[in-house]
Coordinates of C-alpha atoms in Angstrom, one line a residue:
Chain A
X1 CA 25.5 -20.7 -31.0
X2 CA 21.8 -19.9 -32.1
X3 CA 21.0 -17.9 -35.4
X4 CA 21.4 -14.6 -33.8
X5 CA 18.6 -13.8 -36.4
X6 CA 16.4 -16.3 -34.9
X7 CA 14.1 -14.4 -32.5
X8 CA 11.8 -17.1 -31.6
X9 CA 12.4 -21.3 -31.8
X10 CA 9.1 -23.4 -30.9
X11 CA 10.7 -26.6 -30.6
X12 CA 8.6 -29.9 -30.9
X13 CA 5.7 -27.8 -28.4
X14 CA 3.1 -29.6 -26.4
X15 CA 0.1 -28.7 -24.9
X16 CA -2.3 -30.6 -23.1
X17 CA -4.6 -28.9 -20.9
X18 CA -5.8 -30.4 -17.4
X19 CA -9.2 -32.0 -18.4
X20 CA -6.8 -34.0 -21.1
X21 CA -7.6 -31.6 -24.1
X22 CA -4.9 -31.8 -26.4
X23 CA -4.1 -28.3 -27.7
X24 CA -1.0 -28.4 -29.2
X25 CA 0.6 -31.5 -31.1
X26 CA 4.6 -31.5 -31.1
X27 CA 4.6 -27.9 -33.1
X28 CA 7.4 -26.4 -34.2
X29 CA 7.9 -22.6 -35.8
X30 CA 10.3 -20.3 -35.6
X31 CA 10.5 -16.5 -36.6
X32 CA 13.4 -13.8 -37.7
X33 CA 13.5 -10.8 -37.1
X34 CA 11.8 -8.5 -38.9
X35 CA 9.4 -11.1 -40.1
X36 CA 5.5 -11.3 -39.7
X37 CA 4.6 -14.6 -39.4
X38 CA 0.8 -15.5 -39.5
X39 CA -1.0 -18.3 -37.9
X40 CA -4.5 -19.5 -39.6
X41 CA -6.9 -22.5 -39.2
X42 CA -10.1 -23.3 -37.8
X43 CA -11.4 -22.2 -34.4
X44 CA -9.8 -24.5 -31.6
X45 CA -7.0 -25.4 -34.0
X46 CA -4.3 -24.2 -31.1
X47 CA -3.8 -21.0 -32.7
X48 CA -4.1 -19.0 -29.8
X49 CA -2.5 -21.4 -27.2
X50 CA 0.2 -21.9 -29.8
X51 CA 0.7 -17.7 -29.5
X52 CA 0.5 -17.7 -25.6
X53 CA 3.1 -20.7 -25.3
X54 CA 5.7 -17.8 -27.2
X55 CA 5.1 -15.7 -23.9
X56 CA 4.5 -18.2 -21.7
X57 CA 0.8 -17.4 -21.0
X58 CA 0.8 -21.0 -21.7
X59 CA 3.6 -23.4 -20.3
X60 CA 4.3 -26.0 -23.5
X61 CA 3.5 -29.6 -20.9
X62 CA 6.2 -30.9 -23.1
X63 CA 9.2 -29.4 -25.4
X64 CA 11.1 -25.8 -25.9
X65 CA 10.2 -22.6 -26.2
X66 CA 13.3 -20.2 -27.2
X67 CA 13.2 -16.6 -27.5
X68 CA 16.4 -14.8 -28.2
X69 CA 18.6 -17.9 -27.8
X70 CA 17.0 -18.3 -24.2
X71 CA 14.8 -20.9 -22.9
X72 CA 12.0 -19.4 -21.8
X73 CA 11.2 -23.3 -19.4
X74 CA 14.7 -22.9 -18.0
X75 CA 14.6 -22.3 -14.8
X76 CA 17.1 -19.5 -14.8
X77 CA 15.2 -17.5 -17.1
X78 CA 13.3 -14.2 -15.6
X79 CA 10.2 -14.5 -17.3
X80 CA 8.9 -10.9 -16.9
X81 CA 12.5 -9.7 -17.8
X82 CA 11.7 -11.4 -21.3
X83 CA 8.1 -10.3 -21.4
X84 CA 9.3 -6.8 -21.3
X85 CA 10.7 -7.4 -25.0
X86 CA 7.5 -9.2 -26.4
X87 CA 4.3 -6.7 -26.4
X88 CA 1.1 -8.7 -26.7
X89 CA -2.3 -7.5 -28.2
X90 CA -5.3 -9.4 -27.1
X91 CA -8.5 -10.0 -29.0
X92 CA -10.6 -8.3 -25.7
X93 CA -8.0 -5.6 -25.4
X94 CA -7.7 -5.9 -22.1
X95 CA -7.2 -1.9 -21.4
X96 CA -6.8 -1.4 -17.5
X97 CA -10.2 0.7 -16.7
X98 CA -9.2 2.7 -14.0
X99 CA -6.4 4.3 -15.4
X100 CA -6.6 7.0 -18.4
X101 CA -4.9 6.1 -21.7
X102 CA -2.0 8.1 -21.0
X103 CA -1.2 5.9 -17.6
X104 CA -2.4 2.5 -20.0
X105 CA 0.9 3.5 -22.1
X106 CA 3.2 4.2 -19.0
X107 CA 2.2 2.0 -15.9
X108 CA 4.8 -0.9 -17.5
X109 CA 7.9 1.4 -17.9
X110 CA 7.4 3.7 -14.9
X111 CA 6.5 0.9 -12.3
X112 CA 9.4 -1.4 -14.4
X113 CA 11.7 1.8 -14.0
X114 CA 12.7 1.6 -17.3
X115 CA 11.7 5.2 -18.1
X116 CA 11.3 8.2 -15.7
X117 CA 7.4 9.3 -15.8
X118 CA 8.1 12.2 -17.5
X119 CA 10.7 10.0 -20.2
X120 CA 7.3 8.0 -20.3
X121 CA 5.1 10.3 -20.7
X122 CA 7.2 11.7 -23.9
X123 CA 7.5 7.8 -25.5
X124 CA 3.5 7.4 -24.8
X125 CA 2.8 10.9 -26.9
X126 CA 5.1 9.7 -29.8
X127 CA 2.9 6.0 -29.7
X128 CA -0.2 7.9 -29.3
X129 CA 0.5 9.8 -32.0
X130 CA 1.9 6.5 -34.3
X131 CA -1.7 5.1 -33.5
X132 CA -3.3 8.1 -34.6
X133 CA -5.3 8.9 -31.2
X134 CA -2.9 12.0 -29.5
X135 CA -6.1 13.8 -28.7
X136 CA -7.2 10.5 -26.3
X137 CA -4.6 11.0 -24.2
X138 CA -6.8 12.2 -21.4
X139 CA -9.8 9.8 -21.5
X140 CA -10.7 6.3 -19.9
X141 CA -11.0 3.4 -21.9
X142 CA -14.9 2.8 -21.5
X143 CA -14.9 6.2 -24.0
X144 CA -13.4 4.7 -26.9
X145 CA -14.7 2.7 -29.3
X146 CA -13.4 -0.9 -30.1
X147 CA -11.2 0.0 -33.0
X148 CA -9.7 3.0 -30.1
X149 CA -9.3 0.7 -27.8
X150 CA -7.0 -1.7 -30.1
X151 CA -5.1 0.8 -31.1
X152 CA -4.6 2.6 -27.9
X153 CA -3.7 -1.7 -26.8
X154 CA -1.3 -1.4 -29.6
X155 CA 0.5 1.8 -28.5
X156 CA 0.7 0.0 -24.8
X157 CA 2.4 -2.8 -25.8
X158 CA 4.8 0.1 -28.4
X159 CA 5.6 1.8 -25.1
X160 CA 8.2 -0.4 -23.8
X161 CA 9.9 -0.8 -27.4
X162 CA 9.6 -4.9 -28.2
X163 CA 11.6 -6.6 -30.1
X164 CA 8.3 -8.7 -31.1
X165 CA 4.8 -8.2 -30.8
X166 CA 2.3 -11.3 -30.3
X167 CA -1.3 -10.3 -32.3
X168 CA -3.6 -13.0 -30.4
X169 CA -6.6 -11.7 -32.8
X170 CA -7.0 -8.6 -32.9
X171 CA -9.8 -7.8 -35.0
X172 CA -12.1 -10.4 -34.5
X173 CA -13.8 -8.6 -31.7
X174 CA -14.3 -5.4 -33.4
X175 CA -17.3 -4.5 -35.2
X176 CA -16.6 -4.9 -39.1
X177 CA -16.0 -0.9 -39.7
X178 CA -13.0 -0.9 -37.2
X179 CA -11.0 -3.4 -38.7
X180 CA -9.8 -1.4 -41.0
X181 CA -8.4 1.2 -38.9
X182 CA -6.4 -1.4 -36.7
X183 CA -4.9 -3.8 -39.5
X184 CA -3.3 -0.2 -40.8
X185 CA -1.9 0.3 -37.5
X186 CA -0.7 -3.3 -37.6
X187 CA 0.5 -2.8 -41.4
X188 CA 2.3 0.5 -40.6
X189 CA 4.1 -1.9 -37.9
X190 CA 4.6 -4.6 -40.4
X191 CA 6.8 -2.0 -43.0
X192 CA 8.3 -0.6 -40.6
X193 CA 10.2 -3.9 -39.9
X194 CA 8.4 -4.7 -36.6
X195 CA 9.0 -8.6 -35.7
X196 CA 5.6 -10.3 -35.4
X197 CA 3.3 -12.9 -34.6
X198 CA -0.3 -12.6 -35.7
X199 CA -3.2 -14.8 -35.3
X200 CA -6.1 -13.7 -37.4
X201 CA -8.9 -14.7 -39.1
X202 CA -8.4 -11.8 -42.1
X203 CA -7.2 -14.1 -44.5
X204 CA -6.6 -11.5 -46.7
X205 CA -4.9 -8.7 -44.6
X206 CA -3.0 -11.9 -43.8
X207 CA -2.0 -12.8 -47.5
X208 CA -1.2 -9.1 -47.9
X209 CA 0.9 -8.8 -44.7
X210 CA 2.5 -12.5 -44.1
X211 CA 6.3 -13.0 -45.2
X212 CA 5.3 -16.3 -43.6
X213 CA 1.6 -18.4 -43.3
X214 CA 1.7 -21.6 -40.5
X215 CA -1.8 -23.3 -41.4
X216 CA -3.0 -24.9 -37.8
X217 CA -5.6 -28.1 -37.5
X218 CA -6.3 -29.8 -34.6
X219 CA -3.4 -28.7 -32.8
X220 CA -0.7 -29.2 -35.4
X221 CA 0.7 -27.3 -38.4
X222 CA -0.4 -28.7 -41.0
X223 CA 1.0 -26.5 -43.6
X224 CA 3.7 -23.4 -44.1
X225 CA 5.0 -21.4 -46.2
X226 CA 5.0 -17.8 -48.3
X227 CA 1.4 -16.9 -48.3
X228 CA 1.2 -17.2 -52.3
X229 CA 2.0 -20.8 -51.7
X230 CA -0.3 -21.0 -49.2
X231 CA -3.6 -19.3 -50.8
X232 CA -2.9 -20.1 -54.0
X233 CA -1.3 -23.2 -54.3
X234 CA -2.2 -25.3 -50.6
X235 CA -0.6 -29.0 -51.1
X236 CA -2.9 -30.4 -48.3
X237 CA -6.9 -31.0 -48.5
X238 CA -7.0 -30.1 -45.3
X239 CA -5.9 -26.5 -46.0
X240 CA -7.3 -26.5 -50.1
X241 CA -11.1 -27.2 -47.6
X242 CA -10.1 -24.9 -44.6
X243 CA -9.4 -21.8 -47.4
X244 CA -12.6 -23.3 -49.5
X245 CA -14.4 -22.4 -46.1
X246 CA -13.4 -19.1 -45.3
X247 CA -13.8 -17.7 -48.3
X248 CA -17.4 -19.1 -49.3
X249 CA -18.1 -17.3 -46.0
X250 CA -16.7 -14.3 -47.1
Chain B
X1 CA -41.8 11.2 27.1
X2 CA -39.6 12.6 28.8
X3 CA -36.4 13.8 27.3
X4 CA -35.3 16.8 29.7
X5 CA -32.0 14.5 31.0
X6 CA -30.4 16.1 27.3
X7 CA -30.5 19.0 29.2
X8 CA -28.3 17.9 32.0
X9 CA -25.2 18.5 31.4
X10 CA -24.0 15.1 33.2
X11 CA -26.3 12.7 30.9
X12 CA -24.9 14.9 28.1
X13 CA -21.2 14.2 29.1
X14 CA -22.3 10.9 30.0
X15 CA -23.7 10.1 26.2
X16 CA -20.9 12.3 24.5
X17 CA -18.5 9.7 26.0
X18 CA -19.7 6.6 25.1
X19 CA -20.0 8.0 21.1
X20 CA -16.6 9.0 21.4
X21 CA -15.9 5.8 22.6
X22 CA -18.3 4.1 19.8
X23 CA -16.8 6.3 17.2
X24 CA -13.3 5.5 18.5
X25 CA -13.9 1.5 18.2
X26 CA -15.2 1.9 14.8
X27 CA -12.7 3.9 13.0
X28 CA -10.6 1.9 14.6
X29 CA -12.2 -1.7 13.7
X30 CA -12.9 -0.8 10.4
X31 CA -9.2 0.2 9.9
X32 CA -7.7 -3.3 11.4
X33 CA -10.2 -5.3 9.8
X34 CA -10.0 -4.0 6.5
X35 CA -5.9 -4.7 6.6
X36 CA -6.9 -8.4 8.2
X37 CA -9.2 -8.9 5.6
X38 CA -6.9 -8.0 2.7
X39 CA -4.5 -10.7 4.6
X40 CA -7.3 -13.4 4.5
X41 CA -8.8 -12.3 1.7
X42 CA -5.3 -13.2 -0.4
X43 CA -4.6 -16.0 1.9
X44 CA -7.6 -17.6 0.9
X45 CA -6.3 -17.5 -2.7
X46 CA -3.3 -19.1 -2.4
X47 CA -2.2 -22.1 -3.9
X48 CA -1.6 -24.4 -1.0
X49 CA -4.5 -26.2 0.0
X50 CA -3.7 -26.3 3.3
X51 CA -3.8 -22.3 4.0
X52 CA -7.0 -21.9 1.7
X53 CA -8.7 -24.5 3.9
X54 CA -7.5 -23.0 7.3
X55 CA -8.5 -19.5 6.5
X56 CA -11.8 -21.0 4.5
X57 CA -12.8 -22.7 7.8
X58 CA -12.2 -19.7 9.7
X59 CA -14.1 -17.3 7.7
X60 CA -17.1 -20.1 7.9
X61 CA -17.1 -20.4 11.8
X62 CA -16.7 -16.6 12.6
X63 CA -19.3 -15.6 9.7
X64 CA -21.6 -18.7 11.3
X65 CA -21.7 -17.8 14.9
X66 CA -23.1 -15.0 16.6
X67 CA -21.1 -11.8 17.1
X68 CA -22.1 -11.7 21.1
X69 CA -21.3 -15.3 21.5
X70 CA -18.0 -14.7 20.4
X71 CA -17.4 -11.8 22.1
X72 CA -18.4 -14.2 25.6
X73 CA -16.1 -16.7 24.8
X74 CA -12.7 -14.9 23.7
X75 CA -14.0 -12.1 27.2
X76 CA -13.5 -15.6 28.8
X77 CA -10.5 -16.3 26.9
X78 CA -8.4 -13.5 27.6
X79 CA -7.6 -12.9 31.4
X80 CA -6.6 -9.3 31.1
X81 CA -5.4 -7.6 33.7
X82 CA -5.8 -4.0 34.5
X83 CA -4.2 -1.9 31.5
X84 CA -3.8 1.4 32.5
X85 CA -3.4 4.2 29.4
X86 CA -2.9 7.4 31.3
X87 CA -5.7 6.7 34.4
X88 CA -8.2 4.9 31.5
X89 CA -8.6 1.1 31.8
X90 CA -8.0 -0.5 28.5
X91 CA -8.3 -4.1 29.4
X92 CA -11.9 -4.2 28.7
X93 CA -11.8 -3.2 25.1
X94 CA -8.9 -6.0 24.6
X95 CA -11.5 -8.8 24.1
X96 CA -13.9 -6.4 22.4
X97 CA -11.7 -5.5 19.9
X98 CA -10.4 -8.3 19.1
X99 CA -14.1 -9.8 18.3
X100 CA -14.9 -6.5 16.0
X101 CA -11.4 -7.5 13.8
X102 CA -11.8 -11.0 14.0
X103 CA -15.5 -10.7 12.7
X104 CA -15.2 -7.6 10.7
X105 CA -12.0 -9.2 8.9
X106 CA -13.9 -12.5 8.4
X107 CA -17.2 -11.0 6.5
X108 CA -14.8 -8.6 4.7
X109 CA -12.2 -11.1 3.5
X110 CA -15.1 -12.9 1.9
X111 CA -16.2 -9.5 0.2
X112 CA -12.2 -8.8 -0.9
X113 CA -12.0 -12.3 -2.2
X114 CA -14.9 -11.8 -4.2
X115 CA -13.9 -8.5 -5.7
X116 CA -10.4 -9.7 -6.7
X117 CA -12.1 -13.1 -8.3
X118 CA -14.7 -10.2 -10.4
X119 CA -11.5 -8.5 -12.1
X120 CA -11.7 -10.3 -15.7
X121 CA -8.7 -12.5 -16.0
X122 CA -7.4 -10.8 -19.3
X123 CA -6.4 -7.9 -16.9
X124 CA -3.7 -10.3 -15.3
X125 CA -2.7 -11.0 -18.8
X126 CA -2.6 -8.1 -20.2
X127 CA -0.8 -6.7 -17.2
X128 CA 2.0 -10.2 -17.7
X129 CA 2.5 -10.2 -20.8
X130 CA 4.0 -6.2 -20.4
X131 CA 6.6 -8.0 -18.0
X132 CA 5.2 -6.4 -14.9
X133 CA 5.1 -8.6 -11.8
X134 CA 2.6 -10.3 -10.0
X135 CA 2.9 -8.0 -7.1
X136 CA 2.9 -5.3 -9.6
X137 CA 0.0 -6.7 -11.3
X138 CA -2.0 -7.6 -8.1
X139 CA -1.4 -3.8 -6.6
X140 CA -1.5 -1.4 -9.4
X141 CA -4.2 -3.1 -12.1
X142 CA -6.0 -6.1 -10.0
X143 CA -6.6 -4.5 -6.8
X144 CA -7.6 -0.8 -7.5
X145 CA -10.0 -2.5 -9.9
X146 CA -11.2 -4.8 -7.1
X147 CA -12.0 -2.0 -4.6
X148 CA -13.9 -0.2 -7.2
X149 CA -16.0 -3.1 -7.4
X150 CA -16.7 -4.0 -4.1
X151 CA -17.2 -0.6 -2.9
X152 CA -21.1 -1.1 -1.8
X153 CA -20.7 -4.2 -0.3
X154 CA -17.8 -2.6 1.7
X155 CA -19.9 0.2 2.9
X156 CA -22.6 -1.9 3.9
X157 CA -19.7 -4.1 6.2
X158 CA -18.6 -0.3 7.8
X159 CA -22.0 0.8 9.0
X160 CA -22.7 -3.0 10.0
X161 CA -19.8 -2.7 12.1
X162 CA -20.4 0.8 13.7
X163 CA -23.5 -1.0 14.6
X164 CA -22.1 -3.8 15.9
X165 CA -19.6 -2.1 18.3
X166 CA -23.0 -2.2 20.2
X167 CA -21.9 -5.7 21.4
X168 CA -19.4 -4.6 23.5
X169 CA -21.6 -3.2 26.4
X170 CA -21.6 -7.1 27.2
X171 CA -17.7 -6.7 28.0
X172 CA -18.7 -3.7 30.4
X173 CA -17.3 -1.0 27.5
X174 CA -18.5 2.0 28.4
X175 CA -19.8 2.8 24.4
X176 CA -23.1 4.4 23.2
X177 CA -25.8 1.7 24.1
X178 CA -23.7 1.1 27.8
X179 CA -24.4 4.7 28.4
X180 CA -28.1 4.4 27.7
X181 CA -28.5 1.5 29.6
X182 CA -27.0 3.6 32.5
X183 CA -29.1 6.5 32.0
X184 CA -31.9 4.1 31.8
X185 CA -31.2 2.8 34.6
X186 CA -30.9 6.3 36.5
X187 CA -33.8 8.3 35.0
X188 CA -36.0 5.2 34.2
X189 CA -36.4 6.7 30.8
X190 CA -36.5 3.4 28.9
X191 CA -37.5 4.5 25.4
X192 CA -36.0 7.8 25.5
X193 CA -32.5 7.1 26.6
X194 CA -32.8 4.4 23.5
X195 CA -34.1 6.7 21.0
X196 CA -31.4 9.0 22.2
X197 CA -28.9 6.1 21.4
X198 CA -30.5 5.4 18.1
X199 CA -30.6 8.8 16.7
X200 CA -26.7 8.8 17.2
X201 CA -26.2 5.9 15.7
X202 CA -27.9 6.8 12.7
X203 CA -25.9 10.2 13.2
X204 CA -22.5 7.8 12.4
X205 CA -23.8 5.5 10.3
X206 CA -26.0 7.7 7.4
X207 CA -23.2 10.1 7.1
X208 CA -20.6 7.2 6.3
X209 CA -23.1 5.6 3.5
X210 CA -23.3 8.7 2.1
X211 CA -19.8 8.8 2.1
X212 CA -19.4 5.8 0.7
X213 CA -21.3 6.7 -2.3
X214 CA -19.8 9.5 -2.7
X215 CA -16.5 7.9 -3.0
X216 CA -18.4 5.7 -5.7
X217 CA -19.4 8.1 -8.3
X218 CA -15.7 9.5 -7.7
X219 CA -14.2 5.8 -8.4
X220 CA -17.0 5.7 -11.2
X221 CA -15.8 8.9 -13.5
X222 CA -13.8 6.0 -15.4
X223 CA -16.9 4.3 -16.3
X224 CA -18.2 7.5 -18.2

């Protein structure tokens, strides 16, 4: 039997993409509950396909991708069923336009049937209200601002009660006053034991936040560990110049 | 000019009948061949090679030959007998409408297509990675988007297609321009009984861009 505290199990993941790009270089991770695991490194490091192999918005070309103890490659597995219990936030937000935010936060468990609309519509209040944006309820996505619409993608993702949530960056397309407002949100998440996965270039939220830092290059993890290990005492060059880097641009 | 057959009641029934008849083919081909085009248009994005190069080829030919041509060859086609509805003969209209679905759905599909290909692709994602399906996805977050989108180009493809019901006059369907042509033909009134025709064309087809537009500044609130 699998760790029963082992949410997720990357197991020795490939991932080379059609033109022959390799993206991922046998990587292998896992996460417990209740952890926030963070993923740095340079742009194009895999960082992001890394993240979308967890839910399979990527399929790994070669090795194993376990959540809860299932394979998410075997063929047996009901992908959406598994989807339902990891909530992903996307650096674009990827808010559905035509609906109002109220209808963002129930489409998935009314059309899944997990909740009645009106069950729904009380579970999307309370998330509204975790995010901080009750009185949004009623408006479209085009009138919020970026650091709105991240939260209001982070309620959506709340509403059908994860076990995980994948963070694919979620600040980097906000304009520099939002972050703030959306790393809380993610924070609140983080002490209030929330499992996740977060991909970020806020290498100090990430220091702050991390229980665990996977350093990415080139499609490989180059380095891991607690993230006072990691920012303070890198073993690698390449991570001692990839920190050198980001915080000279800082 | 002489317009004074409007005042005879049996030009008047004589025109009233063939919009009823125009308006009749119209609602009726824009109905059919939006649902065909939906088909196609989704067809056309499957994965198999095969059916996206059979329903590719068949948007190419029917977009790349005229409308009246068509409508010769599948009148030839088709050997329909006499098709009574209640003492009406229907067979006429059989190779008629078939050409205003097979050409309506083939310029449509291509506008559908389009409009589904416009949604950005993190909408699919977003909508996947909360576990909903890909019908789900498709019907409730790609597809209402896609309409929205493609809302002006599909109102342009209506009113081209109440204007090209037109065609079947060839087939001997009594519609709007048949009946001016017979009235032509009886008072001798070329230009009038045309104009006559044209005015209520442009009495179907104004009103339904309006409409449309309409419909687009409702679909637009979201966009505020």
């Amino acid at each position: 039997m699998m760790n029963k505290e082992l949410m997720i199990d990357v197991k020795n993941v490939s991932k080379v993409f059609k033109d022959g790009t390799v993206a991922l270089d046998r990587v292998s991770l896992s996460v417990k509950k209740n952890e926030v695991v963070v993923l740095i490194g340079p742009s194009g490091s895999g960082k992001s396909t890394l993240l979308r192999t967890l839910n399979l918005l990527e399929s790994p070309t070669e090795g194993e991708v376990y959540f809860e103890g299932v394979s998410l490659s075997d063929e047996s597995t009901d992908i959406n069923h598994l989807r339902q219990k990891m909530g992903m936030v996307f650096q674009g937000f990827h808010l559905f336009p035509h609906l109002t935010v109220l209808d963002n936060l129930r489409i998935a468990p009314v059309s899944l049937k997990k909740q009645t609309i009106s069950e729904a519509t009380i579970t999307s209040e309370l998330m509204l209200q975790k995010v901080g944006l009750s009185e949004k309820a009623k408006n479209y996505p085009s009138q919020l601002s970026g650091g709105q619409k991240q939260r209001i993608a982070i309620a959506r993702s709340l509403t059908m009660s994860p076990d995980i949530i994948l963070f694919d960056e979620p600040t980097s397309a906000l304009d520099p006053e939002m972050v703030g407002e959306v790393l809380n949100v993610i924070r609140d998440l983080a002490s209030q034991g929330m499992t996740m996965v977060i991909v970020t270039h806020e290498m100090q939220f990430a220091e702050e936040v991390a229980d665990i830092v996977y350093v990415m290059d080139k499609g490989r993890i180059i380095e891991s560990g607690s993230p006072e290990i990691i920012f303070h005492q890198p073993k690698t060059d390449r991570c001692k110049e990839f920190l050198k880097r980001v915080i000279e641009k800082k | 000019m002489d317009f004074s057959f409007l005042l005879d009641p049996y030009y008047i029934n004589i025109l009233l009948q063939g919009l009823l008849t125009t308006v009749v083919l119209a609602v009726v081909s824009v109905a059919f061949g939006t649902l065909i085009a939906i088909g196609i248009g989704l067809l056309r994005m499957m994965k198999s090679k095969v059916i996206r190069f059979i329903f590719g080829a068949y948007v190419e030919i029917i977009r790349g030959t005229p409308i009246v041509v068509q409508l010769i060859i599948f009148y030839s086609l088709f050997h329909v007998n006499v098709l009574l509805i209640g003492n009406y003969d229907l067979s006429p209209f059989i190779p008629g409408m078939f050409t205003l679905f097979i050409n309506s759905s083939a310029y449509m599909a291509e506008v559908i297509r389009a409009g589904i290909n416009s949604v950005d692709k993190g909408q699919w994602e977003a909508s996947r990675s909360l576990g909903m399906t890909y019908t789900m996805t498709f019907w409730k977050i790609i597809f209402p988007q896609a309409i929205k989108n493609i809302l002006p180009a599909l109102g342009n493809e209506f009113v081209t297609l109440i204007k090209e019901t037109s065609v079947l006059m060839y087939s001997g369907v009594a519609e709007l321009t048949y009946q001016a042509t017979m009235i032509k033909s009886q008072t001798y009134g070329f230009m009038e009984s045309y104009l006559v025709a044209a005015t209520f064309y442009f009495l179907l087809t104004y009103p339904t861009s309006q409409l449309m537009k309409r419909l687009e500044r409702r679909l637009a609130k979201s966009d505020e």
